[in-house]
PDB file of C-alpha atoms in Angstrom:
ATOM      1  CA  THR A   1      -6.944 -19.858  -3.680  1.00 92.00           C
ATOM      2  CA  ALA A   2      -5.634 -16.492  -4.954  1.00 95.00           C
ATOM      3  CA  CYS A   3      -4.052 -13.569  -3.264  1.00 96.00           C
ATOM      4  CA  VAL A   4      -4.018  -9.946  -4.727  1.00 97.00           C
ATOM      5  CA  VAL A   5      -2.229  -7.162  -2.909  1.00 98.00           C
ATOM      6  CA  MET A   6      -2.382  -3.771  -4.163  1.00 98.00           C
ATOM      7  CA  ALA A   7       0.130  -0.766  -2.675  1.00 97.00           C
ATOM      8  CA  PRO A   8       1.644  -3.477  -0.307  1.00 97.00           C
ATOM      9  CA  HIS A   9       3.852  -2.883   2.547  1.00 97.00           C
ATOM     10  CA  VAL A  10       6.099  -5.497   3.946  1.00 98.00           C
ATOM     11  CA  MET A  11       8.885  -3.721   5.553  1.00 98.00           C
ATOM     12  CA  VAL A  12       9.177   0.197   6.525  1.00 98.00           C
ATOM     13  CA  GLU A  13      11.437   2.260   4.099  1.00 97.00           C
ATOM     14  CA  PRO A  14      12.694   5.625   4.230  1.00 97.00           C
ATOM     15  CA  ILE A  15      10.181   7.240   1.396  1.00 96.00           C
ATOM     16  CA  SER A  16       7.200   5.890   3.723  1.00 96.00           C
ATOM     17  CA  LEU A  17       8.425   7.451   6.561  1.00 97.00           C
ATOM     18  CA  GLU A  18       9.011  10.847   5.535  1.00 97.00           C
ATOM     19  CA  ALA A  19       5.262  10.430   3.114  1.00 97.00           C
ATOM     20  CA  ILE A  20       4.125  10.057   6.855  1.00 98.00           C
ATOM     21  CA  GLU A  21       5.453  12.477   7.862  1.00 98.00           C
ATOM     22  CA  ALA A  22       4.490  14.755   5.659  1.00 98.00           C
ATOM     23  CA  ALA A  23       0.683  13.481   5.888  1.00 98.00           C
ATOM     24  CA  ARG A  24       0.963  14.511   9.133  1.00 98.00           C
ATOM     25  CA  ALA A  25       1.886  18.007   9.256  1.00 98.00           C
ATOM     26  CA  ALA A  26      -0.877  18.002   6.178  1.00 98.00           C
ATOM     27  CA  TYR A  27      -3.806  16.717   8.684  1.00 98.00           C
ATOM     28  CA  LEU A  28      -2.301  19.413  11.715  1.00 98.00           C
ATOM     29  CA  GLN A  29      -2.065  22.158   9.418  1.00 98.00           C
ATOM     30  CA  GLY A  30      -3.446  21.696   6.217  1.00 97.00           C
ATOM     31  CA  ASP A  31      -6.467  20.163   4.579  1.00 97.00           C
ATOM     32  CA  LEU A  32      -5.832  16.534   5.216  1.00 97.00           C
ATOM     33  CA  ARG A  33      -8.376  16.103   8.273  1.00 98.00           C
ATOM     34  CA  ALA A  34     -11.077  17.866   6.619  1.00 97.00           C
ATOM     35  CA  ARG A  35     -10.449  15.900   3.097  1.00 96.00           C
ATOM     36  CA  LEU A  36     -10.273  12.427   4.853  1.00 96.00           C
ATOM     37  CA  ALA A  37     -13.121  13.319   7.157  1.00 96.00           C
ATOM     38  CA  ARG A  38     -15.940  12.283   4.346  1.00 94.00           C
ATOM     39  CA  PHE A  39     -14.663   8.573   4.421  1.00 93.00           C
ATOM     40  CA  HIS A  40     -14.278   7.853   8.215  1.00 96.00           C
ATOM     41  CA  ALA A  41     -17.088   8.264  10.902  1.00 96.00           C
ATOM     42  CA  ASP A  42     -13.928   8.946  13.596  1.00 98.00           C
ATOM     43  CA  VAL A  43     -11.457  10.787  11.028  1.00 97.00           C
ATOM     44  CA  ASP A  44      -9.035  11.420  14.201  1.00 98.00           C
ATOM     45  CA  SER A  45      -8.814   7.864  15.649  1.00 98.00           C
ATOM     46  CA  ALA A  46      -8.220   6.285  11.537  1.00 97.00           C
ATOM     47  CA  PHE A  47      -5.721   8.536  11.270  1.00 98.00           C
ATOM     48  CA  TRP A  48      -3.931   8.860  14.449  1.00 98.00           C
ATOM     49  CA  GLN A  49      -3.894   5.264  14.744  1.00 97.00           C
ATOM     50  CA  TRP A  50      -2.346   4.837  11.094  1.00 97.00           C
ATOM     51  CA  ASN A  51       0.150   7.639  11.985  1.00 98.00           C
ATOM     52  CA  ASP A  52       1.140   6.637  15.302  1.00 98.00           C
ATOM     53  CA  VAL A  53       2.057   3.694  14.416  1.00 97.00           C
ATOM     54  CA  TRP A  54       3.856   4.253  11.529  1.00 97.00           C
ATOM     55  CA  LEU A  55       6.299   6.694  13.098  1.00 98.00           C
ATOM     56  CA  SER A  56       6.384   5.030  16.727  1.00 97.00           C
ATOM     57  CA  PRO A  57      10.419   3.628  16.683  1.00 96.00           C
ATOM     58  CA  ALA A  58       8.745   0.025  17.171  1.00 96.00           C
ATOM     59  CA  PHE A  59       7.537  -0.078  14.164  1.00 97.00           C
ATOM     60  CA  ALA A  60      10.728   1.183  11.957  1.00 95.00           C
ATOM     61  CA  SER A  61      12.019  -2.923  12.563  1.00 96.00           C
ATOM     62  CA  PHE A  62       8.591  -4.389  10.336  1.00 97.00           C
ATOM     63  CA  ASP A  63       9.349  -6.568   8.370  1.00 98.00           C
ATOM     64  CA  ILE A  64       7.486  -9.245   6.716  1.00 98.00           C
ATOM     65  CA  ARG A  65       9.150 -10.656   3.245  1.00 97.00           C
ATOM     66  CA  ALA A  66      10.176 -13.692   5.351  1.00 97.00           C
ATOM     67  CA  ASP A  67       6.216 -14.269   6.283  1.00 97.00           C
ATOM     68  CA  CYS A  68       5.301 -13.594   2.440  1.00 97.00           C
ATOM     69  CA  GLN A  69       7.606 -16.621   1.433  1.00 97.00           C
ATOM     70  CA  SER A  70       4.907 -19.203   3.358  1.00 96.00           C
ATOM     71  CA  ILE A  71       2.577 -18.060   1.022  1.00 97.00           C
ATOM     72  CA  GLY A  72       1.468 -20.828  -1.227  1.00 96.00           C
ATOM     73  CA  VAL A  73      -1.053 -19.877  -4.009  1.00 97.00           C
ATOM     74  CA  PRO A  74      -0.678 -17.919  -6.931  1.00 97.00           C
ATOM     75  CA  VAL A  75      -0.356 -13.845  -6.100  1.00 97.00           C
ATOM     76  CA  LEU A  76      -0.756 -11.139  -8.038  1.00 98.00           C
ATOM     77  CA  ALA A  77       1.233  -7.941  -6.404  1.00 98.00           C
ATOM     78  CA  ILE A  78      -0.132  -4.303  -8.136  1.00 98.00           C
ATOM     79  CA  GLN A  79       2.679  -1.185  -7.083  1.00 98.00           C
ATOM     80  CA  GLY A  80       1.862   2.346  -8.889  1.00 98.00           C
ATOM     81  CA  GLU A  81       5.331   3.857  -9.847  1.00 98.00           C
ATOM     82  CA  GLU A  82       4.100   6.957  -8.402  1.00 97.00           C
ATOM     83  CA  ASP A  83       3.386   5.532  -4.712  1.00 97.00           C
ATOM     84  CA  PRO A  84       4.799   8.306  -2.180  1.00 96.00           C
ATOM     85  CA  TYR A  85       4.606   5.631   0.570  1.00 97.00           C
ATOM     86  CA  GLY A  86       6.807   2.918  -1.011  1.00 97.00           C
ATOM     87  CA  THR A  87       8.571   1.969  -3.918  1.00 97.00           C
ATOM     88  CA  MET A  88       8.821  -1.175  -6.283  1.00 98.00           C
ATOM     89  CA  ALA A  89      10.572  -3.056  -3.698  1.00 98.00           C
ATOM     90  CA  GLN A  90       7.481  -3.351  -1.467  1.00 98.00           C
ATOM     91  CA  ILE A  91       6.271  -6.011  -4.540  1.00 98.00           C
ATOM     92  CA  ASP A  92       9.982  -7.321  -5.794  1.00 98.00           C
ATOM     93  CA  ASP A  93      10.682  -8.000  -2.277  1.00 96.00           C
ATOM     94  CA  ILE A  94       7.628 -10.490  -2.126  1.00 97.00           C
ATOM     95  CA  THR A  95       8.635 -13.958  -2.418  1.00 96.00           C
ATOM     96  CA  PRO A  96       6.086 -16.293  -1.968  1.00 95.00           C
ATOM     97  CA  ALA A  97       6.147 -20.369  -2.503  1.00 95.00           C
ATOM     98  CA  GLY A  98       4.034 -20.193  -5.593  1.00 92.00           C
ATOM     99  CA  PRO A  99       3.696 -18.271  -8.308  1.00 95.00           C
ATOM    100  CA  ILE A 100       3.726 -14.299  -8.477  1.00 97.00           C
ATOM    101  CA  GLU A 101       2.344 -12.073 -10.998  1.00 97.00           C
ATOM    102  CA  ARG A 102       3.856  -8.218 -10.346  1.00 98.00           C
ATOM    103  CA  LEU A 103       1.982  -4.972 -12.346  1.00 98.00           C
ATOM    104  CA  LYS A 104       4.016  -1.634 -11.973  1.00 98.00           C
ATOM    105  CA  LEU A 105       1.591   0.444 -12.955  1.00 98.00           C
ATOM    106  CA  ALA A 106       2.932   4.429 -14.700  1.00 97.00           C
ATOM    107  CA  HIS A 107       0.737   7.343 -13.407  1.00 97.00           C
ATOM    108  CA  CYS A 108      -0.443   5.571 -10.237  1.00 98.00           C
ATOM    109  CA  GLY A 109       0.341   6.327  -6.697  1.00 97.00           C
ATOM    110  CA  HIS A 110      -1.058   4.863  -3.655  1.00 96.00           C
ATOM    111  CA  SER A 111      -4.389   4.042  -5.025  1.00 96.00           C
ATOM    112  CA  PRO A 112      -3.835   1.816  -7.467  1.00 98.00           C
ATOM    113  CA  GLN A 113      -7.967   1.167  -7.697  1.00 97.00           C
ATOM    114  CA  ARG A 114      -8.607   4.293  -7.952  1.00 95.00           C
ATOM    115  CA  ASP A 115      -5.403   5.961 -10.516  1.00 97.00           C
ATOM    116  CA  GLN A 116      -5.572   3.104 -12.557  1.00 97.00           C
ATOM    117  CA  PRO A 117      -9.010   1.656 -12.408  1.00 98.00           C
ATOM    118  CA  GLU A 118      -9.176  -0.182 -15.948  1.00 98.00           C
ATOM    119  CA  ALA A 119      -5.690  -1.521 -15.495  1.00 98.00           C
ATOM    120  CA  VAL A 120      -6.288  -3.093 -11.936  1.00 98.00           C
ATOM    121  CA  LEU A 121      -9.886  -4.683 -13.207  1.00 98.00           C
ATOM    122  CA  SER A 122      -8.212  -6.335 -16.161  1.00 98.00           C
ATOM    123  CA  ALA A 123      -5.240  -7.748 -14.315  1.00 98.00           C
ATOM    124  CA  LEU A 124      -6.954  -8.836 -11.826  1.00 97.00           C
ATOM    125  CA  ALA A 125      -9.850 -10.557 -13.797  1.00 97.00           C
ATOM    126  CA  ALA A 126      -7.075 -11.832 -16.347  1.00 97.00           C
ATOM    127  CA  PHE A 127      -5.028 -13.392 -13.064  1.00 97.00           C
ATOM    128  CA  LEU A 128      -8.117 -14.594 -11.931  1.00 96.00           C
ATOM    129  CA  GLU A 129      -8.990 -16.616 -14.907  1.00 96.00           C
ATOM    130  CA  ARG A 130      -5.374 -17.978 -15.178  1.00 94.00           C
ATOM    131  CA  HIS A 131      -5.618 -19.536 -12.049  1.00 94.00           C
ATOM    132  CA  GLY A 132      -9.116 -20.877 -11.848  1.00 89.00           C
ATOM    133  CA  CYS A 133     -10.395 -18.344  -9.238  1.00 85.00           C
TER     134      CYS A 133
END
């Protein structure tokens, strides 16, 4: 009856690829693997399946903006203004058939639910109430 997306990706941006390349370096040469290990039982599979796909030449054409036009339910799209993996175009370019609300959060990166939990919960509750969910 409704759709909520946080830090979505609807197309590949140069900023995304730059941040993912930096993540690869941090994984291989820094402490990123150790930091991610507490969240994943098989940290290597989780990381490489994400990283390899995004950096593969075949994925460069990923673009689902046209597909988003078929979404017929209300959409709440949330994006952090300091997300290293995507710009505001990721939510600005979502044009569903149904209504859309966009929440752009200052002082927020790629994990709105962690970076701005109160703002996300408040917006989510209000959105769901407005749409009878």
